[in-house]
Coordinates of C-alpha atoms in Angstrom, one line a residue:
Chain Y
X174 CA -15.0 -0.6 9.1
X175 CA -13.8 -3.0 6.6
X176 CA -11.0 -5.2 8.1
X177 CA -8.5 -7.4 6.2
X178 CA -6.7 -10.0 8.3
X179 CA -3.2 -11.5 7.5
X180 CA -1.8 -14.7 8.9
X181 CA 0.8 -15.1 9.7
X182 CA 2.3 -11.8 10.9
X183 CA 5.8 -13.2 11.0
X184 CA 7.4 -16.4 9.6
X185 CA 10.9 -17.7 9.6
X186 CA 11.7 -20.8 7.2
X187 CA 14.5 -22.4 5.9
X188 CA 16.1 -22.1 2.2
X189 CA 13.9 -24.5 0.0
X190 CA 10.7 -24.8 1.9
X191 CA 7.4 -23.0 1.0
X192 CA 5.4 -20.7 3.1
X193 CA 1.5 -19.9 2.6
X194 CA 0.4 -16.6 3.7
X195 CA -3.5 -16.0 4.1
X196 CA -5.6 -13.0 3.2
X197 CA -9.1 -12.6 4.7
X198 CA -11.4 -9.9 4.3
X199 CA -13.4 -10.1 7.6
X200 CA -16.5 -8.0 7.1
X201 CA -17.0 -7.8 3.2
X202 CA -16.6 -9.9 0.1
X203 CA -13.7 -9.2 -2.1
X204 CA -13.9 -10.3 -5.7
X205 CA -10.2 -9.1 -6.2
X206 CA -7.4 -8.8 -3.7
X207 CA -4.0 -7.4 -4.4
X208 CA -0.6 -8.8 -3.2
X209 CA 2.3 -6.3 -2.4
X210 CA 5.9 -6.9 -1.6
X211 CA 7.7 -4.2 0.1
X212 CA 11.5 -4.4 1.1
X213 CA 13.0 -2.3 3.9
X214 CA 12.7 1.5 3.6
X215 CA 11.3 0.7 0.0
X216 CA 7.6 1.5 -1.3
X217 CA 5.3 -1.2 -2.0
X218 CA 5.5 -3.0 -5.5
X219 CA 2.3 -4.8 -6.6
X220 CA 3.2 -8.7 -7.2
X221 CA -0.2 -10.0 -8.7
X222 CA -3.9 -9.3 -8.7
X223 CA -5.9 -12.4 -7.1
X224 CA -9.5 -12.8 -8.7
X225 CA -11.8 -15.1 -7.1
X226 CA -12.6 -17.8 -9.1
X227 CA -10.1 -17.6 -11.9
X228 CA -6.2 -17.2 -12.2
X229 CA -4.1 -14.5 -10.7
X230 CA -2.5 -11.8 -12.8
X231 CA 1.0 -11.4 -12.4
X232 CA 3.0 -8.3 -12.6
X233 CA 6.0 -8.4 -14.9
X234 CA 9.1 -9.8 -13.5
X235 CA 7.1 -11.7 -10.9
X236 CA 7.4 -15.6 -11.3
X237 CA 3.6 -17.0 -11.2
X238 CA 5.2 -20.5 -10.5
X239 CA 7.1 -19.5 -7.5
X240 CA 4.4 -17.2 -5.9
X241 CA 1.4 -19.1 -6.1
X242 CA -1.8 -17.3 -5.6
X243 CA -5.2 -18.8 -5.0
X244 CA -8.5 -17.2 -4.1
X245 CA -10.8 -19.6 -3.4
X246 CA -13.7 -17.6 -2.0
X247 CA -14.9 -14.0 -1.9
X248 CA -13.3 -13.5 1.4
X249 CA -9.9 -15.4 1.1
X250 CA -6.6 -15.4 -1.0
X251 CA -3.7 -17.2 -0.2
X252 CA 0.0 -16.6 -1.4
X253 CA 2.6 -19.6 -1.2
X254 CA 6.0 -18.7 -1.6
X255 CA 7.2 -21.8 -3.0
X256 CA 10.9 -23.0 -2.6
X257 CA 12.0 -19.9 -0.6
X258 CA 15.2 -18.4 -1.0
X259 CA 16.7 -15.6 1.1
X260 CA 16.0 -12.9 -1.6
X261 CA 12.4 -13.6 -1.0
X262 CA 12.7 -12.1 2.8
X263 CA 10.5 -9.1 2.6
X264 CA 7.1 -7.6 4.1
X265 CA 4.2 -9.1 2.0
X266 CA 1.0 -7.2 2.4
X267 CA -2.3 -8.3 0.7
X268 CA -5.3 -5.8 0.0
X269 CA -8.7 -5.6 -0.8
X270 CA -11.5 -3.6 -1.8
X271 CA -15.1 -4.0 -0.7
X272 CA -17.0 -5.5 -3.6
X273 CA -20.2 -3.1 -3.8
X274 CA -18.5 0.0 -2.9
X275 CA -16.9 1.9 -6.0
X276 CA -14.8 4.6 -4.3
X277 CA -13.7 3.0 -1.3
X278 CA -10.2 2.6 -0.4
X279 CA -8.2 -0.5 -0.6
X280 CA -7.8 -1.7 2.9
X281 CA -4.4 -3.5 3.7
X282 CA -3.6 -6.4 5.7
X283 CA -1.2 -5.9 8.7
X284 CA 1.2 -7.8 6.5
X285 CA 3.7 -10.6 6.9
X286 CA 7.2 -10.2 7.6
X287 CA 9.0 -13.4 5.8
X288 CA 12.5 -14.2 6.7
X289 CA 14.4 -17.1 5.0
X290 CA 17.3 -18.8 6.5
Chain C
X49 CA 4.8 3.1 -17.7
X50 CA 3.2 5.2 -14.5
X51 CA 5.6 6.6 -12.4
X52 CA 4.6 8.4 -8.7
X53 CA 7.2 10.1 -7.5
X54 CA 7.2 11.5 -3.9
X55 CA 9.6 14.6 -2.1
X56 CA 11.2 14.7 0.0
X57 CA 11.9 11.3 0.8
X58 CA 12.9 12.2 4.0
X59 CA 11.8 14.9 6.3
X60 CA 12.9 16.2 9.9
X61 CA 10.9 18.7 11.3
X62 CA 10.5 20.4 14.6
X63 CA 7.2 20.2 16.3
X64 CA 5.0 22.8 15.7
X65 CA 6.3 23.8 12.0
X66 CA 4.4 23.2 8.9
X67 CA 5.5 21.4 5.5
X68 CA 4.1 19.7 2.6
X69 CA 4.8 16.7 1.0
X70 CA 4.7 16.1 -3.1
X71 CA 3.2 13.7 -5.0
X72 CA 3.8 13.7 -8.9
X73 CA 2.4 11.3 -11.3
X74 CA 3.0 10.4 -14.7
X75 CA -0.4 9.6 -16.2
X76 CA -3.7 11.0 -16.3
X77 CA -5.7 9.8 -13.1
X78 CA -8.7 10.9 -11.3
X79 CA -7.9 9.1 -7.9
X80 CA -5.2 9.2 -5.8
X81 CA -4.8 8.1 -2.3
X82 CA -2.7 8.8 1.0
X83 CA -1.6 6.2 3.3
X84 CA 0.7 6.3 6.7
X85 CA 2.6 3.5 7.7
X86 CA 4.1 3.0 10.9
X87 CA 7.5 1.2 11.4
X88 CA 6.7 -2.5 11.0
X89 CA 3.4 -2.1 10.4
X90 CA 0.9 -2.1 7.6
X91 CA -0.9 0.7 6.0
X92 CA -3.6 3.1 7.1
X93 CA -5.6 4.9 4.8
X94 CA -5.7 8.9 5.0
X95 CA -7.3 10.4 2.0
X96 CA -9.3 9.5 -0.8
X97 CA -9.0 12.0 -3.4
X98 CA -11.5 11.5 -6.3
X99 CA -11.3 14.6 -8.7
X100 CA -9.5 17.5 -10.1
X101 CA -9.5 20.3 -7.0
X102 CA -10.6 17.8 -4.3
X103 CA -9.2 18.8 -0.9
X104 CA -9.8 16.9 2.3
X105 CA -8.7 17.5 5.6
X106 CA -8.3 15.5 8.7
X107 CA -6.5 17.2 11.9
X108 CA -3.4 18.5 11.1
X109 CA -3.2 17.0 7.5
X110 CA -4.6 18.3 4.5
X111 CA -4.5 16.7 1.0
X112 CA -5.5 18.0 -2.2
X113 CA -5.5 17.0 -6.0
X114 CA -4.5 18.8 -9.2
X115 CA -5.2 16.4 -12.1
X116 CA -4.2 18.5 -14.5
X117 CA -0.8 19.2 -13.0
X118 CA -1.0 15.4 -11.9
X119 CA 0.2 16.7 -8.6
X120 CA -1.2 16.1 -5.3
X121 CA 0.3 17.4 -2.0
X122 CA -0.3 16.7 1.6
X123 CA 0.0 19.4 4.0
X124 CA 1.1 19.2 7.6
X125 CA 0.1 22.1 10.2
X126 CA 1.6 22.3 13.5
X127 CA 3.1 19.1 13.2
X128 CA 3.3 16.9 16.6
X129 CA 5.6 13.8 17.2
X130 CA 2.6 11.4 16.8
X131 CA 2.6 12.2 13.3
X132 CA 6.1 10.7 12.7
X133 CA 5.8 7.9 10.1
X134 CA 6.3 6.9 6.3
X135 CA 3.5 8.7 4.1
X136 CA 2.8 7.0 0.6
X137 CA 0.9 8.2 -2.1
X138 CA -0.7 5.9 -4.4
X139 CA -2.4 6.6 -7.9
X140 CA -4.8 4.7 -9.8
X141 CA -4.1 4.3 -13.4
X142 CA -7.2 2.8 -14.4
X143 CA -9.9 4.8 -12.3
X144 CA -11.0 1.8 -11.1
X145 CA -10.3 1.7 -7.5
X146 CA -8.1 -1.1 -7.8
X147 CA -4.6 -1.9 -8.3
X148 CA -2.1 1.2 -7.2
X149 CA 0.9 2.4 -8.1
X150 CA 2.8 3.5 -5.0
X151 CA 5.3 6.6 -4.6
X152 CA 8.6 6.0 -3.0
X153 CA 7.1 7.3 0.5
X154 CA 8.1 10.3 2.5
X155 CA 9.7 9.1 5.8
X156 CA 8.6 12.1 8.4
X157 CA 10.4 12.7 11.6
X158 CA 8.8 15.4 13.9
X159 CA 11.2 16.1 16.7
X160 CA 9.9 17.6 20.3

């Protein structure tokens, strides 16, 4: 079945540094990928929609200059958390849907646990 | 603004018992998804419900959708310990199979 790979699985960084998270669709093409954030014991909140070849669409309250999204190809989207702060510590999950399968479920990556010290 | 509410948020049950998780949503949608999440892991797709009256079953889990009532249920039959996880419903407000709004999740603990 369709697989979405996220890397890294976990990362610890110092305040003020930037962290890049990659999301790849391994066996299908995805014109659109989605980035979610999940705080401990909470639900998933959509942060932004990543569109191949164009600018990402951010949800209300998400700073686009802080969470940089690049969707350079049909199989890769990246999320860069710039100047990270401890409050950015969270579980980040990407998702994608197969381009040609209209009713297929979204496939989720394994997530990236970010800890900012 | 679309709201998706699940209840209960936490459920502790004995093995062998039956229970139902409810998912209510506030806007019209014909697409609803159920996912399972194990601690520290990502989401696993369980069911895709695409029309009013849709019912799907997989093992001890059965999901249904009533779009008129804006309600989906996830029924657990004869629970086993392996079903312990957090279950999320998610609604597709645009019926486009893309961005989802998630419920708060139901943390299920099945005691042996």
